[in-house]
Amino acid sequence: MNIDIKKQTRVIKENLFSSPVSTLLTFITSYIMISFFRGMFGFATAPDKDWLSVLNNMQLYMVQAYPESDFIRIWICVGLGFIFSGLSVGLWETEEKTSLSKLCLTFSKIVSGIIFLTIIAPTNSVVVSTATGIREQVEVFSYAERIPLLSILIGLLVVFFLISKINLSFNKSLLVSIYLFVPIILLWIMKIPTIQLDSENQRVFPDPLMPIANSTKIPWTLIWISFVVAYLVGVYFKNKKQFKNAVSISWVLLPLLIFSWIFKKPLIDLNELIRNDIPVFIGFLLIGVLTIYLINNKIVEKFYSYYLGFLVVVTIASLFLKVILLVKAALLLLLLFSAIIPAVSTSAKGKRSLTIVWIVSLTTTAFLLEGGTSTTQIVVPGSSIFGGFSLTWLLAIFGTYVSFPLGVLLALGRNSSLPIIRGVCTGIIELVRSVPYITWLFFASVTMAVFLPDGVEFNLIVRVLIVTAFFSGAYFAENIRGGLQSIPKGQFEAADAIGMNTVQKTSLIVLPQALRAIVPTLVSSIITSFKDSSLVTIIGLFDFLTIGRMVIGNQSIPINFIGHDRENLLFIAFVYWIFTFTLSRRSMKFEKRLGLGER
Amino acid sequence: MVKLLSKIGAFFRNVVVLKWAVQFIFLGGLIALIFNYLNIAVGNLANTNIAFSWGFLGETPGVSIAEGLYTLPKSGLQMLQTGMLNMLRITVTGIIAATFFGTILGIARLSNNYIVEKTATSLLEVVRNVPLLVQILFFQALILSLPRLEVYDVGSVLFHASSKGVALSWPNRQDGAWMFMLYFLITLYISNRVYKQRVKLLEEQGRETKPFLWSLSALVILFAVGWYGGYRIVGIIGFVSGFISQGLEVLPGIFYQILLSVVAGYISITSVRKQISSKRSGELQGKYSDDDYFKMIITIVIAIVFIALMFAPVGQGIAKFLVGDEPTFKSDWGLPQFFGGISNALDWSITGAPYELNMAEIEQVGTTKFKKYSTEVGKSLTVGYFATWLGVVIYTAIFISEIVRAGIMAVSKGQSEAGLSLGLRRSSLLRLIVLPQAVRIMLPPMGNQYLNLAKNTSLGIAVGFPEVVAVGQTLYNQEGQTLPVFLIWMIFFSTVSLTLSTIVNYYNRKLKIVER
Amino acid sequence: MSIIEAKDVKKWFGDFQALKGISMEIQEGEVLVVCGPSGSGKSTFIRCINRLEQHQEGSIIVDGIELTNDIKNIEAIRSEVGMVFQSFNLFPHLTVLQNITLAPTWVRKKSKSDSEQKAMELLERVGIPEQANKFPGQLSGGQQQRVAIARALAMEPKIMLFDEPTSALDPEMIKEVLDVMKELAKSGMTMIVVTHEMGFAKEVADRVMLFDDGLMVEENTPNEFFDNPKNDRTKLFLSQIL
């Protein structure tokens, strides 16, 4: 014991008081940090702040004006997201183990931190009086109020200490479920006051027994349960490679499905569906499957190039003819498929997986087209269905979604050996990058309409997405170019020497290596898009930031929240921080694992 | 017939032909696409009765700007100028401050002291993960929550902050400031020369020449001489540029058109000549690849297009700008005016100290109960300026701290060990071994951060700071000319980016040469 | 009839002339060893044979096809000429088996099962069938080079080019690669080998050439070349290397 204390003091001395300068720095920094915390705490707890303006508007923050009757669609989408996350966590489970005592140590560290902060928190707060305009001191958090909180926290510490004696170790991936379990349980037991109004629409003091999250606790619990189930399923199928591939592809397709699901509640003409769409769908399905299974037939093989040529002609012709959209899309898909069938469909296994991919992609296309072309039954007051947090995510995910392929093309162009193509691509990249994002947003909101032909009109969100695609595409291109340059010249020469053409070289040798090198930057690009999406508030889209800053800051009906934008700004900053911080931490871990897996 | 066909086939299978065919098809398609959209734009603009025109640059917009060079601009051009200057003000001061704070933070993150290191790291994690716009808005809200200025007494203060903004004591520029600034630059150059001269002597004669002391004392003496009136010697430059201004006024616009064309022609001819002569040695006579031909042709084509433009209305317009006689835009910054301005600023009849240290002052606005910070003495920062500046500086400083840390860590431990084993002291080790290598690694990403800072200043629009984007938006809301304003933004930001990256690249190259 | 015929081949890199007129003929089944100091143009020459470099004057005819800018000729020649590099140049993102089957499936359009079967045969021939499902990064240099040979052989080339195949290897690994090459030479493959392994040249080569400063200085049978060199430059070179 004695030695232990000696060791501890030595560590502390080495880390904090190794020299006079270091000692001085320690004291100055601690002083700055503590006064910063006290200032922020005083700022947040001052009586002129109304935190209920945040809590009471949660629904507005998340989905803006989306009709409540259709909330089930959003819950299903969120649930799908969690189910796929659970599956992925299970499938790509780490081998690392952790124990209950370690977990309790982490928790008790957090609780001790909170205890420390509670003790040093200030009792007074400075408020600018509305009457005189002078600062006044107000008591906010007296020591008497702190005692119950402190006793609960100390009780928790004791509980953690007791639990840590239980010797139990489990897989580290399971931690995610445990971490998610904490907020779920809080939803059930925490009572957060809500505002109520009396018959004359006057504000009554908050009812402390009415939990704010009453309407959300059942859906969230269901989602958590399905997450855990999905995780277990993932663990069960851990060694199935096909299952992994299927989940990876689903991740790419999921956003499309989710957003179309939120966006459209299609009004489907059954007559049309039975007469046109279903026969077309089945027809194309059969053609695709037949092609896959007949390709190795000697006679078919002979005429395959004619078949391809015929398909090209028909597809191009159909683009100009008046046929239903499904036929055009399916023809294009069939053409793409037919081009790769001979290379893949050589074994029974290849045929089987190709068939699955064909069916899935055709069904998805048909489904999306069906939803996309029909009129929606969701009526939202205001300009668009998306608003609040869902708009922020739409911009972030779809921004990345469209900009990535564009970035790949631009990077390939900039690395090309053909001078004109290289020049043009370099020009585009540099021009787009030299101008700030906000001017491009203005371009989308005011200037772009000038360039559109008569009768063509895009929603502002779509215009913003187009501009974002170019903007982050240019940044992507620079990242990917870094990946391309890291490929040694010998790789190109080796590919040349075995007789590959340019397309094969690019798709089989260059891109797989370049993209592997840039997976981490992909995540950081999503983070950047997520943060940059806040700029759309300047051009008047109702994103997460706009809601907090403008909408709630000016809200007077039914409850007066005018002037309470500072609380909302803090809340917004906190939410952004939580998401970007966890994402960047995850990606760092993922990157490490990727590096390990390669060797 | 068959032979001919096979010959044609072979022609189209030729790698060189294929390569250029693909490129020209691509270029043709691109031009067609651009032309198509331009056509649509022209048609649409004609329909809405706001035909594309630059005329708004000359008209009086009838709005005021919160702060800057012209608060009541007489023309659209002046308005944009004000916005550009505001933007550059934040960019230049911001770059200096961000580099300073970033370096300190970066070193703090490498510190052995646990609390210092953790504080710096947590600051990094907070700032990096919150959108810059939210931070700027938060700083604005923070200042706006301070007490109103009306409750304070009128008078001088060292430092003051209220919901009106921030005011500090500041050395205010006097009449001679421009001359002194130029004089000071010359002084810096001279003391640098002295340093190099002494180092040379040290190396040649092998005796202690104290180069640092010499250059420092040269600097101090020259500075003191300059401060007490010596700066007026720079007035010679003003005198000369007065003459130049008078001389330039005689020159007609066509002179500039011809001059620019000749310069363009000369540059293109010399560069083509260089390309030709580089392949002329030995047996390589006339061995050009198609790339070489393409480069030569494109150089000549660009030069011809440029010369043709010089004699088109565009060229005449540029020449008129240079002459300083542009009726539609009311431009008053041609070359004669430029030199005239220099001769006014550098006038040797000006006397007195170049700078005067003043306290900030709170003033009464007329006879009302409202008060404001004096703009004449001290320095007052508006809420928009302060929030934007603080936002971009902290945000950029955080990224710079990462670069500094990575740069210092990238210089391997072996380098320090080698230096120590040679008997270098810790301080000289850092100065001679670690820093030169670390700076070389840090410079390119640092340049990127400076560019980001310049672009991020545009977020000032959200807190009412009138920089170029905000001013442009006001302009097109007035006149409806969105396309020209957008083009101006683009040209302006591209110029700033290009200038910044040129400076960074210059130092980058210089450091690289030093390394060898 | 000769399988490779080069006439007065010249090649410049900017100002520098790398090949100053090389002429040679190679018969089918012949093993030719090219040696010379570094920078003498030997690598450049064999890279010209499958168009990794473009010669600027003279002509090269491979198996009756002249190397021109015609893309069809280039493709035809590349699929008949295999090449092994000094730095292996295996594709790091693919397994050994995928490395070998890549070209047969995508360039020759063979079925996957056929090319996999063929790949396993080749791996057995170079002596490392057990490594088929590993990634190149997990193999030693000698193993990697043997995979590279198998990859080149998978296209069933008529000619094999070796560009200093053993220069990047440790001494004990050199032997395993040379053994594979010797076996290949015995099977009647036409080979051009750029190497400094004089033992290999003595044992296997039908002819040995010395390049210097972009020119072919000497061409001889191995015995004559080593025991009785005609040119002074050859004597100097041999005295330095042996």
PDB file of N, CA and C in Angstrom, chain A residues 340 343-344 346-347 488-501 504 508-510 512-513 516 598-599, chain C residues 47 50 52 75 78-79 81 83 85 89-94 102-103 106-107 109-113 135 138 151 155:
ATOM      1  N   ILE A 340     -21.585  -7.404 -68.026  1.00  0.00           N
ATOM      2  CA  ILE A 340     -20.669  -8.065 -67.087  1.00  0.00           C
ATOM      3  C   ILE A 340     -20.970  -9.554 -66.926  1.00  0.00           C
ATOM      4  N   ALA A 343     -18.261 -12.345 -67.875  1.00  0.00           N
ATOM      5  CA  ALA A 343     -17.062 -12.423 -67.045  1.00  0.00           C
ATOM      6  C   ALA A 343     -17.337 -13.106 -65.716  1.00  0.00           C
ATOM      7  N   VAL A 344     -18.560 -12.921 -65.190  1.00  0.00           N
ATOM      8  CA  VAL A 344     -18.839 -13.414 -63.835  1.00  0.00           C
ATOM      9  C   VAL A 344     -19.528 -14.775 -63.872  1.00  0.00           C
ATOM     10  N   THR A 346     -19.477 -17.740 -64.767  1.00  0.00           N
ATOM     11  CA  THR A 346     -18.752 -18.873 -65.306  1.00  0.00           C
ATOM     12  C   THR A 346     -18.938 -20.122 -64.459  1.00  0.00           C
ATOM     13  N   SER A 347     -19.277 -19.931 -63.201  1.00  0.00           N
ATOM     14  CA  SER A 347     -19.489 -21.104 -62.349  1.00  0.00           C
ATOM     15  C   SER A 347     -20.915 -21.071 -61.808  1.00  0.00           C
ATOM     16  N   PRO A 488       2.287   2.478 -56.788  1.00  0.00           N
ATOM     17  CA  PRO A 488       3.552   2.532 -57.520  1.00  0.00           C
ATOM     18  C   PRO A 488       3.357   2.321 -59.024  1.00  0.00           C
ATOM     19  N   LYS A 489       4.305   2.875 -59.789  1.00  0.00           N
ATOM     20  CA  LYS A 489       4.211   2.825 -61.244  1.00  0.00           C
ATOM     21  C   LYS A 489       4.244   1.383 -61.744  1.00  0.00           C
ATOM     22  N   GLY A 490       4.945   0.532 -60.985  1.00  0.00           N
ATOM     23  CA  GLY A 490       5.087  -0.852 -61.395  1.00  0.00           C
ATOM     24  C   GLY A 490       3.756  -1.565 -61.552  1.00  0.00           C
ATOM     25  N   GLN A 491       2.750  -1.146 -60.750  1.00  0.00           N
ATOM     26  CA  GLN A 491       1.426  -1.766 -60.847  1.00  0.00           C
ATOM     27  C   GLN A 491       0.828  -1.549 -62.228  1.00  0.00           C
ATOM     28  N   PHE A 492       0.969  -0.318 -62.739  1.00  0.00           N
ATOM     29  CA  PHE A 492       0.430  -0.023 -64.071  1.00  0.00           C
ATOM     30  C   PHE A 492       1.171  -0.848 -65.127  1.00  0.00           C
ATOM     31  N   GLU A 493       2.501  -0.921 -64.960  1.00  0.00           N
ATOM     32  CA  GLU A 493       3.304  -1.639 -65.953  1.00  0.00           C
ATOM     33  C   GLU A 493       2.955  -3.117 -65.968  1.00  0.00           C
ATOM     34  N   ALA A 494       2.772  -3.667 -64.747  1.00  0.00           N
ATOM     35  CA  ALA A 494       2.439  -5.091 -64.673  1.00  0.00           C
ATOM     36  C   ALA A 494       1.103  -5.348 -65.352  1.00  0.00           C
ATOM     37  N   ALA A 495       0.143  -4.426 -65.138  1.00  0.00           N
ATOM     38  CA  ALA A 495      -1.167  -4.603 -65.768  1.00  0.00           C
ATOM     39  C   ALA A 495      -1.041  -4.490 -67.277  1.00  0.00           C
ATOM     40  N   ASP A 496      -0.227  -3.548 -67.743  1.00  0.00           N
ATOM     41  CA  ASP A 496       0.013  -3.438 -69.186  1.00  0.00           C
ATOM     42  C   ASP A 496       0.605  -4.726 -69.726  1.00  0.00           C
ATOM     43  N   ALA A 497       1.592  -5.255 -68.987  1.00  0.00           N
ATOM     44  CA  ALA A 497       2.331  -6.403 -69.486  1.00  0.00           C
ATOM     45  C   ALA A 497       1.463  -7.633 -69.612  1.00  0.00           C
ATOM     46  N   ILE A 498       0.391  -7.761 -68.808  1.00  0.00           N
ATOM     47  CA  ILE A 498      -0.477  -8.920 -69.004  1.00  0.00           C
ATOM     48  C   ILE A 498      -1.621  -8.577 -69.940  1.00  0.00           C
ATOM     49  N   GLY A 499      -1.517  -7.466 -70.636  1.00  0.00           N
ATOM     50  CA  GLY A 499      -2.419  -7.188 -71.752  1.00  0.00           C
ATOM     51  C   GLY A 499      -3.759  -6.613 -71.389  1.00  0.00           C
ATOM     52  N   MET A 500      -3.871  -5.917 -70.240  1.00  0.00           N
ATOM     53  CA  MET A 500      -5.173  -5.335 -69.891  1.00  0.00           C
ATOM     54  C   MET A 500      -5.371  -4.015 -70.626  1.00  0.00           C
ATOM     55  N   ASN A 501      -6.624  -3.701 -70.928  1.00  0.00           N
ATOM     56  CA  ASN A 501      -6.880  -2.397 -71.532  1.00  0.00           C
ATOM     57  C   ASN A 501      -7.143  -1.361 -70.438  1.00  0.00           C
ATOM     58  N   GLN A 504     -10.072  -1.996 -67.930  1.00  0.00           N
ATOM     59  CA  GLN A 504      -9.783  -3.092 -67.009  1.00  0.00           C
ATOM     60  C   GLN A 504      -8.737  -2.692 -65.989  1.00  0.00           C
ATOM     61  N   LEU A 508      -9.949  -2.798 -62.203  1.00  0.00           N
ATOM     62  CA  LEU A 508      -9.501  -3.981 -61.473  1.00  0.00           C
ATOM     63  C   LEU A 508      -8.247  -3.738 -60.645  1.00  0.00           C
ATOM     64  N   ILE A 509      -7.391  -2.845 -61.077  1.00  0.00           N
ATOM     65  CA  ILE A 509      -6.107  -2.670 -60.395  1.00  0.00           C
ATOM     66  C   ILE A 509      -6.048  -1.326 -59.665  1.00  0.00           C
ATOM     67  N   VAL A 510      -6.338  -0.242 -60.392  1.00  0.00           N
ATOM     68  CA  VAL A 510      -6.060   1.077 -59.825  1.00  0.00           C
ATOM     69  C   VAL A 510      -7.077   1.450 -58.756  1.00  0.00           C
ATOM     70  N   PRO A 512      -9.444  -0.264 -56.964  1.00  0.00           N
ATOM     71  CA  PRO A 512      -9.516  -1.000 -55.697  1.00  0.00           C
ATOM     72  C   PRO A 512      -8.423  -0.592 -54.720  1.00  0.00           C
ATOM     73  N   GLN A 513      -7.210  -0.366 -55.250  1.00  0.00           N
ATOM     74  CA  GLN A 513      -6.119   0.020 -54.349  1.00  0.00           C
ATOM     75  C   GLN A 513      -6.277   1.445 -53.863  1.00  0.00           C
ATOM     76  N   ARG A 516      -9.137   1.766 -51.273  1.00  0.00           N
ATOM     77  CA  ARG A 516      -8.789   1.215 -49.967  1.00  0.00           C
ATOM     78  C   ARG A 516      -8.008   2.237 -49.156  1.00  0.00           C
ATOM     79  N   GLU A 598      -5.157  -6.028 -43.154  1.00  0.00           N
ATOM     80  CA  GLU A 598      -4.475  -6.143 -44.428  1.00  0.00           C
ATOM     81  C   GLU A 598      -3.276  -7.067 -44.352  1.00  0.00           C
ATOM     82  N   ARG A 599      -2.578  -7.013 -43.214  1.00  0.00           N
ATOM     83  CA  ARG A 599      -1.342  -7.783 -43.124  1.00  0.00           C
ATOM     84  C   ARG A 599      -1.564  -9.196 -42.666  1.00  0.00           C
TER      85      ARG A 599
ATOM     86  N   ARG C  47      11.938  -3.610 -72.423  1.00  0.00           N
ATOM     87  CA  ARG C  47      10.634  -2.990 -72.204  1.00  0.00           C
ATOM     88  C   ARG C  47      10.035  -2.492 -73.503  1.00  0.00           C
ATOM     89  N   ASN C  50       7.678  -5.262 -75.369  1.00  0.00           N
ATOM     90  CA  ASN C  50       6.216  -5.354 -75.206  1.00  0.00           C
ATOM     91  C   ASN C  50       5.578  -3.978 -74.994  1.00  0.00           C
ATOM     92  N   LEU C  52       6.156  -1.333 -73.211  1.00  0.00           N
ATOM     93  CA  LEU C  52       6.066  -0.521 -72.003  1.00  0.00           C
ATOM     94  C   LEU C  52       6.787   0.789 -72.256  1.00  0.00           C
ATOM     95  N   GLU C  75      -2.013  -5.023 -78.490  1.00  0.00           N
ATOM     96  CA  GLU C  75      -2.712  -6.005 -77.660  1.00  0.00           C
ATOM     97  C   GLU C  75      -2.284  -7.418 -77.989  1.00  0.00           C
ATOM     98  N   ARG C  78       1.213  -8.053 -76.594  1.00  0.00           N
ATOM     99  CA  ARG C  78       1.276  -8.130 -75.130  1.00  0.00           C
ATOM    100  C   ARG C  78       0.738  -9.451 -74.607  1.00  0.00           C
ATOM    101  N   SER C  79      -0.261 -10.012 -75.309  1.00  0.00           N
ATOM    102  CA  SER C  79      -0.775 -11.272 -74.795  1.00  0.00           C
ATOM    103  C   SER C  79       0.121 -12.443 -75.192  1.00  0.00           C
ATOM    104  N   VAL C  81       3.610 -12.016 -75.063  1.00  0.00           N
ATOM    105  CA  VAL C  81       4.880 -11.804 -74.380  1.00  0.00           C
ATOM    106  C   VAL C  81       4.615 -11.647 -72.889  1.00  0.00           C
ATOM    107  N   MET C  83       6.013 -10.964 -68.947  1.00  0.00           N
ATOM    108  CA  MET C  83       7.122 -10.195 -68.407  1.00  0.00           C
ATOM    109  C   MET C  83       7.197 -10.353 -66.892  1.00  0.00           C
ATOM    110  N   PHE C  85       9.115  -8.626 -63.480  1.00  0.00           N
ATOM    111  CA  PHE C  85       9.788  -7.373 -63.130  1.00  0.00           C
ATOM    112  C   PHE C  85      10.758  -7.557 -61.973  1.00  0.00           C
ATOM    113  N   ASN C  89       5.897  -6.457 -58.648  1.00  0.00           N
ATOM    114  CA  ASN C  89       4.664  -5.795 -59.090  1.00  0.00           C
ATOM    115  C   ASN C  89       3.450  -6.707 -59.014  1.00  0.00           C
ATOM    116  N   LEU C  90       3.353  -7.498 -57.950  1.00  0.00           N
ATOM    117  CA  LEU C  90       2.107  -8.247 -57.739  1.00  0.00           C
ATOM    118  C   LEU C  90       1.046  -7.273 -57.260  1.00  0.00           C
ATOM    119  N   PHE C  91      -0.226  -7.601 -57.508  1.00  0.00           N
ATOM    120  CA  PHE C  91      -1.297  -6.701 -57.083  1.00  0.00           C
ATOM    121  C   PHE C  91      -1.616  -6.967 -55.616  1.00  0.00           C
ATOM    122  N   PRO C  92      -1.335  -6.008 -54.733  1.00  0.00           N
ATOM    123  CA  PRO C  92      -1.406  -6.300 -53.295  1.00  0.00           C
ATOM    124  C   PRO C  92      -2.820  -6.540 -52.778  1.00  0.00           C
ATOM    125  N   HIS C  93      -3.843  -6.094 -53.520  1.00  0.00           N
ATOM    126  CA  HIS C  93      -5.200  -6.235 -53.008  1.00  0.00           C
ATOM    127  C   HIS C  93      -5.835  -7.557 -53.429  1.00  0.00           C
ATOM    128  N   LEU C  94      -5.116  -8.388 -54.178  1.00  0.00           N
ATOM    129  CA  LEU C  94      -5.673  -9.666 -54.628  1.00  0.00           C
ATOM    130  C   LEU C  94      -4.839 -10.813 -54.057  1.00  0.00           C
ATOM    131  N   LEU C 102      -6.383 -13.413 -62.925  1.00  0.00           N
ATOM    132  CA  LEU C 102      -6.942 -12.131 -63.371  1.00  0.00           C
ATOM    133  C   LEU C 102      -6.880 -11.972 -64.893  1.00  0.00           C
ATOM    134  N   ALA C 103      -5.660 -12.112 -65.435  1.00  0.00           N
ATOM    135  CA  ALA C 103      -5.498 -11.883 -66.868  1.00  0.00           C
ATOM    136  C   ALA C 103      -6.229 -12.931 -67.719  1.00  0.00           C
ATOM    137  N   TRP C 106     -10.054 -12.002 -67.596  1.00  0.00           N
ATOM    138  CA  TRP C 106     -10.507 -10.711 -68.132  1.00  0.00           C
ATOM    139  C   TRP C 106      -9.962 -10.437 -69.522  1.00  0.00           C
ATOM    140  N   VAL C 107      -8.719 -10.886 -69.824  1.00  0.00           N
ATOM    141  CA  VAL C 107      -8.150 -10.591 -71.145  1.00  0.00           C
ATOM    142  C   VAL C 107      -8.433 -11.731 -72.113  1.00  0.00           C
ATOM    143  N   LYS C 109     -10.709 -14.077 -71.530  1.00  0.00           N
ATOM    144  CA  LYS C 109     -12.123 -14.443 -71.350  1.00  0.00           C
ATOM    145  C   LYS C 109     -12.310 -15.946 -71.131  1.00  0.00           C
ATOM    146  N   LYS C 110     -11.399 -16.530 -70.359  1.00  0.00           N
ATOM    147  CA  LYS C 110     -11.560 -17.956 -70.048  1.00  0.00           C
ATOM    148  C   LYS C 110     -12.512 -18.110 -68.873  1.00  0.00           C
ATOM    149  N   SER C 111     -13.054 -19.300 -68.702  1.00  0.00           N
ATOM    150  CA  SER C 111     -13.952 -19.479 -67.568  1.00  0.00           C
ATOM    151  C   SER C 111     -13.121 -19.525 -66.280  1.00  0.00           C
ATOM    152  N   LYS C 112     -13.771 -19.163 -65.186  1.00  0.00           N
ATOM    153  CA  LYS C 112     -13.039 -19.012 -63.941  1.00  0.00           C
ATOM    154  C   LYS C 112     -12.465 -20.350 -63.454  1.00  0.00           C
ATOM    155  N   SER C 113     -13.277 -21.404 -63.592  1.00  0.00           N
ATOM    156  CA  SER C 113     -12.819 -22.706 -63.079  1.00  0.00           C
ATOM    157  C   SER C 113     -11.602 -23.181 -63.873  1.00  0.00           C
ATOM    158  N   PHE C 135      -2.159 -13.413 -49.336  1.00  0.00           N
ATOM    159  CA  PHE C 135      -1.951 -12.157 -50.062  1.00  0.00           C
ATOM    160  C   PHE C 135      -0.462 -11.951 -50.301  1.00  0.00           C
ATOM    161  N   GLN C 138       2.081 -11.287 -47.598  1.00  0.00           N
ATOM    162  CA  GLN C 138       2.411 -12.310 -46.604  1.00  0.00           C
ATOM    163  C   GLN C 138       3.528 -13.241 -47.078  1.00  0.00           C
ATOM    164  N   ARG C 151       2.203 -15.873 -62.826  1.00  0.00           N
ATOM    165  CA  ARG C 151       1.210 -14.957 -63.386  1.00  0.00           C
ATOM    166  C   ARG C 151       1.479 -14.711 -64.869  1.00  0.00           C
ATOM    167  N   MET C 155      -0.811 -16.639 -69.018  1.00  0.00           N
ATOM    168  CA  MET C 155      -1.323 -16.160 -70.302  1.00  0.00           C
ATOM    169  C   MET C 155      -0.810 -17.019 -71.461  1.00  0.00           C
TER     170      MET C 155
END
